[in-house]
Amino acid sequence: MAKKIIHRTVIEVEVLSEQPIPDTDSLEFIAREIIHGDWSGKWGVTGEHELSGTEAVEAIQNQGSDPQFFGIDENGDDLDEEEG
């Protein structure tokens, strides 16, 4: 059974603002303030890593998602191949 590859990308956002940014602000709100508001900011990829098998499943579950969202089972096997 083939293991599906999931790409993990870490993106860092740096913001300059006159007031502290609450940790409850969403990424969407922060982006809007950088683009259209009173904040200055930049972002960049700080890490990339391929995940497969149980490593991928664990990362997906740690984000509160279900492996089936990516079309894999609890072992990281591609569900499309199981059906075929």
XYZ file of N, CA and C in Angstrom:
252
model
N 0.851 -1.188 0.000
C 0.000 0.000 0.000
C 0.895 1.250 0.000
N 0.605 2.165 -0.895
C 1.414 3.386 -1.027
C 1.082 4.388 0.068
N 2.130 5.011 0.580
C 1.958 6.078 1.561
C 1.853 7.394 0.813
N 0.830 8.160 1.130
C 0.650 9.473 0.512
C 1.580 10.467 1.191
N 2.152 11.364 0.419
C 3.046 12.400 0.950
C 2.224 13.646 1.288
N 2.425 14.152 2.496
C 1.824 15.409 2.945
C 2.977 16.392 3.163
N 2.829 17.592 2.654
C 3.882 18.604 2.788
C 3.582 19.513 3.978
N 4.522 19.590 4.897
C 4.416 20.484 6.059
C 5.275 21.703 5.775
N 4.640 22.877 5.778
C 5.348 24.127 5.526
C 5.125 25.054 6.710
N 6.201 25.575 7.261
C 6.124 26.515 8.375
C 6.380 27.910 7.810
N 5.443 28.808 8.078
C 5.541 30.180 7.590
C 5.602 31.118 8.779
N 6.589 31.995 8.776
C 6.740 32.976 9.851
C 6.238 34.328 9.359
N 5.425 34.972 10.195
C 4.902 36.302 9.884
C 5.494 37.282 10.888
N 6.108 38.336 10.383
C 6.667 39.390 11.234
C 5.822 40.644 11.058
N 5.372 41.222 12.161
C 4.497 42.391 12.119
C 5.074 43.499 12.987
N 5.011 44.714 12.474
C 5.336 45.901 13.253
C 4.050 46.688 13.447
N 3.742 46.991 14.699
C 2.512 47.721 15.020
C 2.767 48.614 16.224
N 1.900 49.600 16.386
C 2.060 50.518 17.514
C 1.577 49.915 18.825
N 0.729 48.906 18.754
C 0.208 48.234 19.937
C 0.504 46.736 19.843
N 0.564 46.056 20.991
C 0.738 44.597 20.948
C -0.433 43.937 20.210
N -0.151 42.854 19.533
C -1.193 42.116 18.804
C -1.697 40.989 19.711
N -2.998 40.968 19.992
C -3.541 39.894 20.834
C -3.353 38.530 20.169
N -3.072 37.506 20.953
C -2.886 36.174 20.380
C -4.201 35.566 19.895
N -5.292 36.293 20.100
C -6.592 35.820 19.610
C -6.900 36.320 18.203
N -6.080 37.239 17.661
C -6.302 37.732 16.299
C -6.034 36.610 15.297
N -6.911 36.492 14.324
C -6.753 35.452 13.308
C -5.692 35.850 12.288
N -5.191 34.871 11.579
C -4.227 35.132 10.516
C -4.868 35.990 9.427
N -6.143 35.762 9.163
C -6.865 36.576 8.177
C -6.900 38.046 8.606
N -7.192 38.301 9.873
C -7.241 39.673 10.388
C -5.858 40.326 10.309
N -4.835 39.565 10.702
C -3.465 40.092 10.674
C -3.070 40.452 9.247
N -3.375 39.578 8.293
C -3.055 39.857 6.888
C -3.778 41.106 6.399
N -5.029 41.260 6.783
C -5.818 42.438 6.375
C -5.199 43.722 6.932
N -4.761 43.684 8.180
C -4.143 44.863 8.790
C -2.807 45.207 8.118
N -2.063 44.171 7.706
C -0.795 44.415 7.006
C -1.062 45.020 5.629
N -2.040 44.481 4.914
C -2.306 44.914 3.536
C -3.076 46.230 3.476
N -4.112 46.365 4.316
C -5.010 47.525 4.218
C -5.031 48.409 5.458
N -4.385 47.974 6.523
C -4.485 48.699 7.788
C -3.227 49.463 8.146
N -3.000 49.552 9.457
C -1.912 50.375 9.994
C -0.687 49.577 10.409
N -0.592 48.320 9.988
C 0.543 47.498 10.372
C 1.469 47.288 9.182
N 2.728 47.086 9.496
C 3.710 46.715 8.487
C 4.059 45.252 8.734
N 4.272 44.510 7.674
C 4.597 43.102 7.889
C 5.236 42.446 6.697
N 5.829 41.307 6.985
C 6.388 40.464 5.938
C 6.274 39.021 6.396
N 6.394 38.102 5.445
C 6.330 36.691 5.783
C 7.324 35.920 4.937
N 7.662 34.745 5.404
C 8.562 33.884 4.662
C 8.484 32.452 5.153
N 8.828 31.530 4.290
C 8.851 30.117 4.643
C 10.118 29.855 5.456
N 9.948 29.289 6.648
C 11.090 29.004 7.515
C 11.395 27.512 7.594
N 10.500 26.694 7.055
C 10.753 25.260 7.079
C 9.808 24.500 6.171
N 10.331 23.457 5.558
C 9.536 22.578 4.717
C 9.964 21.141 4.982
N 8.988 20.245 5.016
C 9.296 18.856 5.332
C 8.198 17.978 4.750
N 8.583 16.858 4.144
C 7.602 15.893 3.655
C 7.272 14.913 4.768
N 5.987 14.639 4.925
C 5.519 13.692 5.933
C 4.798 12.557 5.219
N 4.947 11.343 5.737
C 4.190 10.221 5.201
C 3.895 9.242 6.326
N 2.987 8.344 6.070
C 2.644 7.314 7.041
C 2.088 7.890 8.333
N 2.472 7.260 9.433
C 1.938 7.670 10.735
C 2.420 9.064 11.133
N 3.573 9.480 10.614
C 4.066 10.842 10.890
C 3.086 11.879 10.324
N 2.576 11.627 9.122
C 1.593 12.524 8.505
C 0.285 12.507 9.288
N -0.146 11.310 9.659
C -1.399 11.176 10.416
C -1.306 11.936 11.738
N -0.197 11.790 12.439
C -0.011 12.475 13.728
C -0.055 14.000 13.553
N 0.614 14.519 12.526
C 0.625 15.970 12.284
C -0.781 16.476 11.967
N -1.512 15.724 11.176
C -2.885 16.111 10.817
C -3.767 16.127 12.058
N -3.681 15.094 12.865
C -4.491 15.016 14.086
C -4.102 16.075 15.101
N -2.819 16.437 15.170
C -2.376 17.496 16.085
C -2.982 18.847 15.728
N -3.410 19.008 14.477
C -4.069 20.243 14.061
C -5.579 20.141 14.194
N -6.067 19.032 14.747
C -7.502 18.863 14.946
C -8.247 18.448 13.690
N -7.524 17.920 12.718
C -8.133 17.493 11.464
C -8.191 15.968 11.412
N -8.885 15.463 10.415
C -9.027 14.033 10.205
C -8.164 13.623 9.011
N -7.413 12.533 9.118
C -6.583 12.094 7.997
C -7.376 11.904 6.693
N -8.654 11.560 6.804
C -9.471 11.372 5.605
C -9.627 12.656 4.814
N -9.439 13.810 5.455
C -9.466 15.096 4.751
C -8.439 15.086 3.610
N -7.293 14.422 3.847
C -6.237 14.311 2.850
C -6.302 12.999 2.069
N -7.339 12.229 2.297
C -7.506 10.980 1.557
C -6.591 9.863 2.014
N -6.285 9.845 3.322
C -5.457 8.763 3.854
C -6.151 8.123 5.059
N -5.775 6.869 5.343
C -6.336 6.181 6.503
C -5.457 6.428 7.730
N -5.749 5.731 8.831
C -5.043 5.947 10.094
C -3.571 5.512 10.052
N -3.175 4.802 8.998
C -1.769 4.399 8.823
C -1.036 5.282 7.826
N -1.750 6.213 7.212
C -1.148 7.077 6.218
C -1.212 6.517 4.807
N -1.944 5.423 4.638
C -2.096 4.820 3.315
C -3.124 5.592 2.499
N -2.877 5.705 1.209
C -3.741 6.421 0.275
C -5.073 5.684 0.137
N -6.178 6.327 0.505
C -7.501 5.713 0.419
C -7.917 5.459 -1.023
N -7.474 6.284 -1.952
C -7.834 6.099 -3.362
C -7.294 4.770 -3.890
N -6.128 4.344 -3.431
C -5.552 3.073 -3.874
C -6.318 1.892 -3.310
N -6.882 2.044 -2.090
C -7.646 0.962 -1.479
C -8.897 0.666 -2.291
N -9.509 1.736 -2.854
C -10.739 1.575 -3.608
C -10.480 0.964 -4.980
N -9.310 1.308 -5.598
C -9.009 0.938 -6.962
C -8.774 -0.502 -7.151
